[in-house]
Structure formats: C-alpha cells, structure tokens
Amino acid sequence: MIVGRMLSWRIILRYTGRPVVVHIVIALAISLGYEVLDARWLSVPALPVTLLAAALGVLLGFRNNSAYERWWEARTIWGGLVNASRTLARQVLTFLPAPRAQRSDGTPETPSAASRLVQVAVQPEGPALAPAWSQVGDGAVRDQLGHARDLRGNVPRANLATFIHPAVESPRGITGMFGGITEDARELVYAQVGFVNALRCHLRRQDPFPEITPFFRPSVLEALRDEQNVPAAIVLWMGVRMRRVYSDIEHPEKVYMRVSMDETLTELTNFLGACERIKNTPLPRQYDILPHAMVRAYLTMLPLGVVADLGVLTPLVTAIIAFLFIALDAVGRDVENPFEDGVSDTPMTALCRTIEINLRQMLGESGLPPPVQPKDGLLY
C-alpha cells in the first residue's frame, strides 16, 4: 500500500511509461504527416473524439469505483481480523482457568499474571483513577504515514521456544506455566498469530511454514503440512484444543465461555472465506477488457481529431491526455486485486506484525519484534 506523501516516479513510469511513449510516437507521426507532408486526410472532426472521451470517462469511473470497493472491503476485513485477534486473546486469557498455587497453609493462591496490565486488573484494591492522563494515543503501533511508533523492547523476532520459562518443565508442550498463564492459553494465543500469518501467505500464494514455524510445536506443524488450506486447519485445531480444555473444567459458566470463544472462531472463519471470495472472484472480464481496449482506441484517434487545431503541439497534448487515461486504467486494474503483494496490496505483513505485537504484549512479553516500516513509501 502506498503511504508516502509523494508518489514515486518509478511507480508512475511503471504504470504509464511505455504506453504513453507509444501514443506520443503515433501523435508525432500524425503531426509530421499533416504539417510536413500536407496529408490533410489525417484530420477528422473533433466531435466524435470528444463524445468518445466523455463515454470513456464514465466507463473508467464505474470500473475504478468497483475496483476500489473490492480494495476497501479487503482492508475492512483485515481490520476486523485485528479486532478479532485481540478479542480471542482476551477471551483466552480471561476465560481459561489459571493455574493454582498453594500457600504454606494449604489454601489456594491466585498466581500473578504475566502481563503487568492483567496483574493490575486482578488486584483486589488499587489507587483511584487519575483525573487526567499525560498522554493520549489511539493504540496503534504506527502513525498515519505508516511509520512505527516507539515501542519498548524492540528486538528481532525469536523462536517460540525462547519464551519458555527456564524454571518450569512442561510435560505436554512448549510453554508450560509461565507467570500465571497456562500452557493452553499461551499456545492458543500464539496459534492466533500463526493463523493471520498463514492467511497472509495463503492469499499471496506463498509457503506459510517459514512464517508460522515460531508459533507452533513441531508435531502441529507436521500435521498442518498435510492440509491444503492451512488457515482453516489452524482454526479447526484451535477449536479442538478449546474443547479439550473445557472438557476438564467443572464450572457453571463454562458453556457460556465456550460458546463465546466459538463465536470468535466462527468470525475468523468468516473473514477467511471473505478474503478467499475476493481473491478467487475477480471483476467480470468485460469490465477489464472493454475499458482497456477503448482507452487505446481513443488515444489512437485523439491526434486525428486535434491535429488540425494544434499542429505541432499535438504530441504534447496527446501525452498529457494519454497519461491521464492510461493511469486511470492501470490503477483500476491494479487496485481490484488487493492480495497480490503489489504496490496497491492490502498491507497484510504490517497488520500481521501489529497483531503479533499486541497479542504478545497481552502475554506480558517484552522481547517484541519491531513494526514493519514503509520502504520507499510502500507498506506491505
């Protein structure tokens, strides 16, 4: 996604360079033939060309509006994925039972939460709220231009195994009990981070396993390699894992908790299906082929309609108009495919990193990866 204030000339030339040069050459040839060779038959009435330009503008506007709606829907879906990821992590950390420690007298003791925020939340008493805050933010990890905000503990991403508490030996998996968060809770939160990264790679036709390896145990990764739709398989694994957790719970509200978390998983599945619908169902080819062909036909006729009035200035005017129409045509064709890892792509890599930062902060971790930075005005 383009986030810079100025559009790079490299991108502009990529969209319009060669076709504009072709039509400038055509206009130059017509201008020389009309002025130098006195070929008056190269001139046609300007009225048909003007009417064609008006019709073509309406056609391009309709197609580009339809393409932008697809792009905006894709961005809305990924905004919903960010919210659903935070919701799932919150539900996992608050609904799943925490491990119980024993005091010296044998009575249960509530363990401290790994996250400082959660630790404050579970305290029975605390100071009153301050009347005003010194700073107010929107909770995002980057500003409106895509630049990362300052975060504490910005270090490169580490493997999930590095977050194992050294004093705890886990008999069932990778995390054990660390700072009051159960193995199941931590593994489910990491699975959600793996899900969004797998979805990103799934939409871009990339291999997901290099991206999701830090978030799953080796046995889970081996099982996922047999699946054709890895994101859908991860949601299934999360649902089965939740069922196993709640089957061991004797709590009157466990049905409500399980239903609430299952609704979040259903929402993730709906987001997956919506992304696949956009990816696998392009705009009707008529909306792509017809405007493209009409733009080229109009720009070929344009010098014939203006050469009698403009003479040697015909190539200059043709260049300006050709740039406008070719750019509109190219932008519409590019924007209609928001999952192709191009300059107009939905910034899924940056959004996945945002989700990872947010969810790992909920787990109380300090070794957070840095947000993805724009490169040459582009955020991927």
Tab-separated table of C-alpha atoms in Angstrom:
chain	number	residue	atom	x	y	z
A	1	MET	CA	0.000	0.000	0.000
A	2	ILE	CA	1.295	3.461	-0.905
A	3	VAL	CA	1.692	5.501	2.297
A	4	GLY	CA	4.154	8.211	1.228
A	5	ARG	CA	3.024	11.778	0.673
A	6	MET	CA	4.614	11.867	-2.784
A	7	LEU	CA	4.154	9.227	-5.463
A	8	SER	CA	7.423	7.795	-6.728
A	9	TRP	CA	8.293	8.444	-10.360
A	10	ARG	CA	9.333	4.805	-10.575
A	11	ILE	CA	5.763	3.766	-9.791
A	12	ILE	CA	4.331	6.342	-12.188
A	13	LEU	CA	6.531	5.143	-15.052
A	14	ARG	CA	5.699	1.549	-14.217
A	15	TYR	CA	2.014	2.317	-14.670
A	16	THR	CA	2.163	4.619	-17.689
A	17	GLY	CA	5.647	4.791	-19.209
A	18	ARG	CA	5.648	2.528	-22.258
A	19	PRO	CA	2.002	3.006	-23.394
A	20	VAL	CA	2.321	6.804	-23.169
A	21	VAL	CA	5.501	6.742	-25.260
A	22	VAL	CA	3.753	4.624	-27.897
A	23	HIS	CA	0.906	7.120	-28.265
A	24	ILE	CA	3.319	10.073	-28.317
A	25	VAL	CA	5.098	8.440	-31.260
A	26	ILE	CA	1.780	7.923	-33.033
A	27	ALA	CA	0.805	11.557	-32.429
A	28	LEU	CA	4.208	12.760	-33.616
A	29	ALA	CA	3.879	10.771	-36.842
A	30	ILE	CA	0.404	12.164	-37.500
A	31	SER	CA	1.565	15.703	-36.733
A	32	LEU	CA	4.544	15.446	-39.094
A	33	GLY	CA	2.412	13.920	-41.840
A	34	TYR	CA	-0.171	16.687	-41.510
A	35	GLU	CA	2.279	19.609	-41.300
A	36	VAL	CA	5.238	18.467	-43.374
A	37	LEU	CA	3.703	16.140	-45.968
A	38	ASP	CA	0.482	18.140	-46.177
A	39	ALA	CA	-1.592	14.985	-45.639
A	40	ARG	CA	-4.871	16.739	-44.847
A	41	TRP	CA	-6.757	13.467	-44.833
A	42	LEU	CA	-5.181	12.718	-41.427
A	43	SER	CA	-7.569	15.186	-39.824
A	44	VAL	CA	-11.049	14.075	-38.676
A	45	PRO	CA	-13.850	16.080	-36.994
A	46	ALA	CA	-13.241	16.614	-33.301
A	47	LEU	CA	-16.857	15.971	-32.217
A	48	PRO	CA	-16.722	12.110	-32.311
A	49	VAL	CA	-13.465	12.148	-30.362
A	50	THR	CA	-14.984	14.440	-27.719
A	51	LEU	CA	-18.084	12.260	-27.306
A	52	LEU	CA	-15.924	9.136	-27.037
A	53	ALA	CA	-13.855	10.785	-24.274
A	54	ALA	CA	-16.988	11.521	-22.246
A	55	ALA	CA	-18.296	7.955	-22.590
A	56	LEU	CA	-14.877	6.543	-21.759
A	57	GLY	CA	-14.636	8.683	-18.609
A	58	VAL	CA	-17.948	7.289	-17.335
A	59	LEU	CA	-16.838	3.724	-18.082
A	60	LEU	CA	-13.488	4.150	-16.335
A	61	GLY	CA	-15.136	5.806	-13.346
A	62	PHE	CA	-17.563	2.921	-12.909
A	63	ARG	CA	-14.838	0.298	-13.205
A	64	ASN	CA	-12.483	2.110	-10.819
A	65	ASN	CA	-15.241	2.593	-8.235
A	66	SER	CA	-15.950	-1.148	-8.347
A	67	ALA	CA	-12.242	-1.910	-8.002
A	68	TYR	CA	-11.875	0.462	-5.044
A	69	GLU	CA	-14.831	-1.163	-3.298
A	70	ARG	CA	-13.011	-4.502	-3.502
A	71	TRP	CA	-9.829	-2.936	-2.111
A	72	TRP	CA	-11.674	-1.225	0.721
A	73	GLU	CA	-13.577	-4.398	1.581
A	74	ALA	CA	-10.267	-6.259	1.817
A	75	ARG	CA	-8.870	-3.610	4.138
A	76	THR	CA	-12.052	-3.701	6.239
A	77	ILE	CA	-11.792	-7.477	6.571
A	78	TRP	CA	-8.221	-7.225	7.808
A	79	GLY	CA	-9.227	-4.504	10.234
A	80	GLY	CA	-11.805	-6.953	11.554
A	81	LEU	CA	-9.103	-9.626	11.813
A	82	VAL	CA	-7.049	-7.321	14.026
A	83	ASN	CA	-10.024	-6.802	16.329
A	84	ALA	CA	-10.991	-10.484	16.330
A	85	SER	CA	-7.412	-11.461	17.201
A	86	ARG	CA	-7.382	-9.121	20.181
A	87	THR	CA	-10.799	-10.426	21.232
A	88	LEU	CA	-9.702	-14.054	21.058
A	89	ALA	CA	-6.557	-13.353	23.065
A	90	ARG	CA	-8.589	-11.502	25.678
A	91	GLN	CA	-11.066	-14.370	25.915
A	92	VAL	CA	-8.311	-16.955	26.177
A	93	LEU	CA	-6.515	-15.041	28.925
A	94	THR	CA	-9.646	-14.279	30.933
A	95	PHE	CA	-11.908	-17.296	30.327
A	96	LEU	CA	-9.467	-20.167	30.581
A	97	PRO	CA	-8.677	-21.252	34.139
A	98	ALA	CA	-5.406	-20.059	35.633
A	99	PRO	CA	-3.122	-22.479	37.476
A	100	ARG	CA	-3.482	-22.503	41.247
A	101	ALA	CA	-0.574	-22.392	43.613
A	102	GLN	CA	-0.655	-23.470	47.248
A	103	ARG	CA	0.167	-21.296	50.228
A	104	SER	CA	2.068	-22.746	53.166
A	105	ASP	CA	-1.231	-23.364	54.975
A	106	GLY	CA	-2.605	-25.348	52.034
A	107	THR	CA	-5.105	-22.760	50.799
A	108	PRO	CA	-5.125	-21.881	47.072
A	109	GLU	CA	-3.350	-18.754	45.933
A	110	THR	CA	-4.095	-16.874	42.726
A	111	PRO	CA	-0.887	-16.602	40.682
A	112	SER	CA	0.359	-13.297	39.419
A	113	ALA	CA	-0.483	-12.519	35.822
A	114	ALA	CA	2.305	-12.380	33.233
A	115	SER	CA	1.031	-9.131	31.767
A	116	ARG	CA	1.513	-6.106	34.003
A	117	LEU	CA	-1.850	-4.791	32.849
A	118	VAL	CA	-3.637	-8.019	33.773
A	119	GLN	CA	-1.766	-8.132	37.056
A	120	VAL	CA	-3.155	-4.712	37.961
A	121	ALA	CA	-6.634	-5.813	36.857
A	122	VAL	CA	-6.726	-8.819	39.201
A	123	GLN	CA	-5.548	-6.893	42.245
A	124	PRO	CA	-8.373	-6.551	44.798
A	125	GLU	CA	-7.568	-2.919	45.517
A	126	GLY	CA	-5.692	-0.142	43.775
A	127	PRO	CA	-5.240	3.598	43.586
A	128	ALA	CA	-8.038	5.773	42.302
A	129	LEU	CA	-8.015	6.815	38.683
A	130	ALA	CA	-6.014	9.918	37.899
A	131	PRO	CA	-8.119	12.900	36.849
A	132	ALA	CA	-6.242	13.281	33.582
A	133	TRP	CA	-3.706	11.397	31.502
A	134	SER	CA	-0.411	12.907	30.481
A	135	GLN	CA	-0.586	11.318	27.028
A	136	VAL	CA	-3.386	10.009	24.883
A	137	GLY	CA	-2.905	7.632	21.960
A	138	ASP	CA	-5.038	5.619	19.575
A	139	GLY	CA	-3.487	2.284	20.499
A	140	ALA	CA	-1.916	1.756	17.082
A	141	VAL	CA	1.685	0.743	16.571
A	142	ARG	CA	2.198	3.142	13.640
A	143	ASP	CA	1.174	6.633	12.623
A	144	GLN	CA	-0.954	7.774	9.662
A	145	LEU	CA	2.025	7.587	7.279
A	146	GLY	CA	2.827	4.024	8.269
A	147	HIS	CA	5.853	4.895	10.415
A	148	ALA	CA	6.256	2.851	13.592
A	149	ARG	CA	5.677	4.436	16.954
A	150	ASP	CA	8.261	3.987	19.685
A	151	LEU	CA	7.909	0.668	21.486
A	152	ARG	CA	9.824	-0.764	24.369
A	153	GLY	CA	11.873	-3.867	23.821
A	154	ASN	CA	12.072	-3.753	20.025
A	155	VAL	CA	14.218	-6.768	19.256
A	156	PRO	CA	14.158	-9.202	16.333
A	157	ARG	CA	11.585	-11.962	16.431
A	158	ALA	CA	12.693	-15.001	18.370
A	159	ASN	CA	11.551	-18.571	18.186
A	160	LEU	CA	8.674	-19.532	20.456
A	161	ALA	CA	10.948	-21.871	22.362
A	162	THR	CA	12.898	-18.878	23.704
A	163	PHE	CA	9.866	-17.809	25.747
A	164	ILE	CA	9.806	-20.978	27.843
A	165	HIS	CA	10.306	-20.228	31.488
A	166	PRO	CA	13.633	-21.839	32.405
A	167	ALA	CA	12.411	-22.961	35.822
A	168	VAL	CA	9.358	-24.822	34.542
A	169	GLU	CA	9.483	-28.131	32.761
A	170	SER	CA	6.415	-28.668	30.624
A	171	PRO	CA	5.347	-32.286	30.202
A	172	ARG	CA	2.871	-31.556	27.390
A	173	GLY	CA	4.358	-28.941	25.128
A	174	ILE	CA	6.307	-25.793	24.613
A	175	THR	CA	5.348	-23.278	27.247
A	176	GLY	CA	4.156	-24.825	30.442
A	177	MET	CA	3.007	-22.436	33.160
A	178	PHE	CA	4.754	-19.099	32.930
A	179	GLY	CA	3.800	-16.180	35.090
A	180	GLY	CA	0.235	-17.372	35.696
A	181	ILE	CA	-0.643	-18.157	32.064
A	182	THR	CA	-1.422	-21.774	31.296
A	183	GLU	CA	0.206	-23.727	28.530
A	184	ASP	CA	-3.131	-23.937	26.744
A	185	ALA	CA	-3.710	-20.178	26.886
A	186	ARG	CA	-0.267	-19.253	25.627
A	187	GLU	CA	-0.391	-21.825	22.857
A	188	LEU	CA	-3.811	-20.635	21.701
A	189	VAL	CA	-2.663	-17.008	21.596
A	190	TYR	CA	0.365	-17.989	19.558
A	191	ALA	CA	-1.880	-20.060	17.289
A	192	GLN	CA	-3.889	-16.925	16.517
A	193	VAL	CA	-0.697	-15.140	15.465
A	194	GLY	CA	0.120	-18.151	13.314
A	195	PHE	CA	-3.367	-18.056	11.791
A	196	VAL	CA	-3.114	-14.474	10.496
A	197	ASN	CA	0.367	-15.122	9.075
A	198	ALA	CA	-0.847	-18.310	7.415
A	199	LEU	CA	-3.805	-16.423	5.946
A	200	ARG	CA	-1.487	-13.742	4.540
A	201	CYS	CA	0.686	-16.359	2.832
A	202	HIS	CA	-2.402	-18.278	1.674
A	203	LEU	CA	-3.773	-15.202	-0.100
A	204	ARG	CA	-0.412	-14.338	-1.681
A	205	ARG	CA	0.225	-17.927	-2.840
A	206	GLN	CA	3.305	-18.190	-0.624
A	207	ASP	CA	4.632	-21.001	1.550
A	208	PRO	CA	3.259	-20.301	5.056
A	209	PHE	CA	5.511	-22.598	7.067
A	210	PRO	CA	8.578	-20.349	7.296
A	211	GLU	CA	6.281	-17.684	8.801
A	212	ILE	CA	4.279	-19.854	11.210
A	213	THR	CA	7.074	-22.120	12.476
A	214	PRO	CA	7.814	-19.940	15.560
A	215	PHE	CA	4.209	-20.229	16.741
A	216	PHE	CA	3.549	-23.991	16.806
A	217	ARG	CA	5.029	-27.156	18.192
A	218	PRO	CA	6.804	-29.419	15.663
A	219	SER	CA	4.053	-32.041	15.879
A	220	VAL	CA	1.398	-29.463	14.996
A	221	LEU	CA	3.479	-28.177	12.080
A	222	GLU	CA	3.877	-31.687	10.711
A	223	ALA	CA	0.120	-32.210	10.870
A	224	LEU	CA	-0.518	-28.878	9.153
A	225	ARG	CA	1.706	-29.870	6.222
A	226	ASP	CA	-0.938	-32.405	5.200
A	227	GLU	CA	-3.607	-29.692	4.893
A	228	GLN	CA	-4.433	-27.856	1.678
A	229	ASN	CA	-5.998	-24.889	3.483
A	230	VAL	CA	-3.627	-24.166	6.357
A	231	PRO	CA	-5.572	-21.196	7.878
A	232	ALA	CA	-8.787	-23.233	8.040
A	233	ALA	CA	-6.876	-26.124	9.593
A	234	ILE	CA	-5.438	-23.823	12.273
A	235	VAL	CA	-8.944	-22.647	13.236
A	236	LEU	CA	-10.024	-26.285	13.489
A	237	TRP	CA	-7.021	-27.079	15.702
A	238	MET	CA	-7.835	-24.135	17.957
A	239	GLY	CA	-11.444	-25.285	18.302
A	240	VAL	CA	-10.428	-28.834	19.221
A	241	ARG	CA	-7.861	-27.514	21.686
A	242	MET	CA	-10.524	-25.354	23.364
A	243	ARG	CA	-12.883	-28.337	23.588
A	244	ARG	CA	-10.169	-30.355	25.300
A	245	VAL	CA	-9.533	-27.563	27.796
A	246	TYR	CA	-13.195	-27.091	28.689
A	247	SER	CA	-13.821	-30.804	28.978
A	248	ASP	CA	-11.602	-30.765	32.066
A	249	ILE	CA	-13.347	-27.774	33.675
A	250	GLU	CA	-16.035	-28.046	36.318
A	251	HIS	CA	-17.505	-24.575	36.197
A	252	PRO	CA	-21.153	-23.446	35.900
A	253	GLU	CA	-20.291	-20.823	33.285
A	254	LYS	CA	-18.104	-22.979	31.057
A	255	VAL	CA	-20.855	-23.368	28.437
A	256	TYR	CA	-21.203	-19.610	28.053
A	257	MET	CA	-17.427	-19.173	27.876
A	258	ARG	CA	-17.008	-21.898	25.294
A	259	VAL	CA	-19.854	-20.540	23.148
A	260	SER	CA	-18.368	-17.031	23.265
A	261	MET	CA	-14.964	-18.264	22.159
A	262	ASP	CA	-16.514	-20.447	19.469
A	263	GLU	CA	-18.287	-17.372	18.078
A	264	THR	CA	-14.912	-15.685	17.739
A	265	LEU	CA	-13.554	-18.707	15.853
A	266	THR	CA	-16.599	-18.575	13.593
A	267	GLU	CA	-15.842	-14.904	12.930
A	268	LEU	CA	-12.289	-15.834	11.937
A	269	THR	CA	-13.671	-18.449	9.541
A	270	ASN	CA	-15.981	-15.852	8.002
A	271	PHE	CA	-13.045	-13.484	7.485
A	272	LEU	CA	-11.103	-16.300	5.820
A	273	GLY	CA	-13.991	-17.021	3.462
A	274	ALA	CA	-14.465	-13.341	2.622
A	275	CYS	CA	-10.789	-12.982	1.705
A	276	GLU	CA	-10.950	-16.099	-0.462
A	277	ARG	CA	-14.043	-14.742	-2.208
A	278	ILE	CA	-12.212	-11.541	-3.162
A	279	LYS	CA	-9.098	-13.468	-4.164
A	280	ASN	CA	-10.836	-16.084	-6.302
A	281	THR	CA	-13.600	-13.946	-7.834
A	282	PRO	CA	-12.170	-11.103	-9.929
A	283	LEU	CA	-14.259	-8.429	-11.552
A	284	PRO	CA	-16.035	-9.652	-14.697
A	285	ARG	CA	-13.534	-9.657	-17.540
A	286	GLN	CA	-15.811	-7.364	-19.556
A	287	TYR	CA	-15.048	-4.589	-17.051
A	288	ASP	CA	-11.334	-5.137	-17.648
A	289	ILE	CA	-11.040	-5.813	-21.381
A	290	LEU	CA	-13.552	-3.261	-22.679
A	291	PRO	CA	-12.152	-0.158	-20.879
A	292	HIS	CA	-8.586	-1.172	-21.757
A	293	ALA	CA	-9.408	-1.586	-25.446
A	294	MET	CA	-11.459	1.615	-25.574
A	295	VAL	CA	-8.673	3.656	-23.945
A	296	ARG	CA	-6.179	2.527	-26.578
A	297	ALA	CA	-8.661	3.158	-29.410
A	298	TYR	CA	-9.484	6.636	-28.126
A	299	LEU	CA	-5.843	7.634	-27.709
A	300	THR	CA	-5.114	6.449	-31.240
A	301	MET	CA	-7.958	8.596	-32.613
A	302	LEU	CA	-7.134	11.617	-30.440
A	303	PRO	CA	-4.311	13.056	-32.643
A	304	LEU	CA	-6.559	12.800	-35.710
A	305	GLY	CA	-9.191	14.959	-34.019
A	306	VAL	CA	-6.884	17.700	-32.718
A	307	VAL	CA	-4.077	17.905	-35.303
A	308	ALA	CA	-5.929	20.463	-37.454
A	309	ASP	CA	-6.208	22.858	-34.485
A	310	LEU	CA	-2.978	22.113	-32.617
A	311	GLY	CA	-0.498	21.267	-35.353
A	312	VAL	CA	2.974	20.623	-33.888
A	313	LEU	CA	1.570	20.764	-30.344
A	314	THR	CA	-0.425	17.576	-30.956
A	315	PRO	CA	2.194	15.235	-29.359
A	316	LEU	CA	2.318	17.368	-26.198
A	317	VAL	CA	-1.457	17.412	-25.717
A	318	THR	CA	-1.653	13.726	-26.555
A	319	ALA	CA	0.990	12.934	-23.928
A	320	ILE	CA	-0.976	14.717	-21.185
A	321	ILE	CA	-4.311	13.115	-22.048
A	322	ALA	CA	-2.720	9.685	-22.617
A	323	PHE	CA	-1.068	9.845	-19.204
A	324	LEU	CA	-4.407	10.593	-17.539
A	325	PHE	CA	-6.445	7.845	-19.213
A	326	ILE	CA	-3.724	5.185	-19.106
A	327	ALA	CA	-3.084	5.908	-15.428
A	328	LEU	CA	-6.795	5.588	-14.601
A	329	ASP	CA	-6.974	2.319	-16.497
A	330	ALA	CA	-3.829	0.907	-14.865
A	331	VAL	CA	-4.772	1.976	-11.334
A	332	GLY	CA	-8.194	0.372	-11.625
A	333	ARG	CA	-6.717	-2.905	-12.849
A	334	ASP	CA	-4.163	-2.913	-10.018
A	335	VAL	CA	-6.480	-1.930	-7.161
A	336	GLU	CA	-9.063	-4.591	-7.987
A	337	ASN	CA	-6.616	-7.285	-6.798
A	338	PRO	CA	-5.732	-6.377	-3.179
A	339	PHE	CA	-3.977	-9.657	-2.303
A	340	GLU	CA	-1.260	-9.818	-4.976
A	341	ASP	CA	1.696	-8.432	-2.960
A	342	GLY	CA	1.896	-5.337	-5.193
A	343	VAL	CA	2.101	-1.603	-4.597
A	344	SER	CA	-1.680	-1.399	-4.066
A	345	ASP	CA	-1.848	-4.516	-1.909
A	346	THR	CA	-3.518	-4.583	1.495
A	347	PRO	CA	-0.608	-4.196	3.984
A	348	MET	CA	-1.074	-7.681	5.425
A	349	THR	CA	2.548	-8.091	6.514
A	350	ALA	CA	2.370	-4.927	8.625
A	351	LEU	CA	-1.025	-5.910	10.040
A	352	CYS	CA	0.234	-9.382	10.971
A	353	ARG	CA	3.147	-7.808	12.818
A	354	THR	CA	0.755	-5.441	14.609
A	355	ILE	CA	-1.326	-8.417	15.752
A	356	GLU	CA	1.781	-10.241	16.929
A	357	ILE	CA	2.949	-7.227	18.951
A	358	ASN	CA	-0.470	-6.677	20.533
A	359	LEU	CA	-1.037	-10.323	21.471
A	360	ARG	CA	2.436	-10.889	22.841
A	361	GLN	CA	2.091	-7.763	24.943
A	362	MET	CA	-1.072	-9.302	26.386
A	363	LEU	CA	1.083	-12.269	27.377
A	364	GLY	CA	3.416	-9.937	29.225
A	365	GLU	CA	6.384	-10.443	26.912
A	366	SER	CA	8.966	-7.719	26.495
A	367	GLY	CA	11.029	-9.056	23.594
A	368	LEU	CA	8.737	-7.727	20.876
A	369	PRO	CA	9.567	-7.583	17.168
A	370	PRO	CA	9.656	-4.100	15.617
A	371	PRO	CA	6.700	-2.972	13.475
A	372	VAL	CA	7.120	-3.276	9.717
A	373	GLN	CA	8.422	0.001	8.313
A	374	PRO	CA	7.476	1.528	4.954
A	375	LYS	CA	10.092	1.093	2.242
A	376	ASP	CA	10.267	3.727	-0.491
A	377	GLY	CA	6.825	4.939	0.536
A	378	LEU	CA	5.301	1.442	0.340
A	379	LEU	CA	3.941	-0.603	3.231
A	380	TYR	CA	3.469	-4.312	2.628
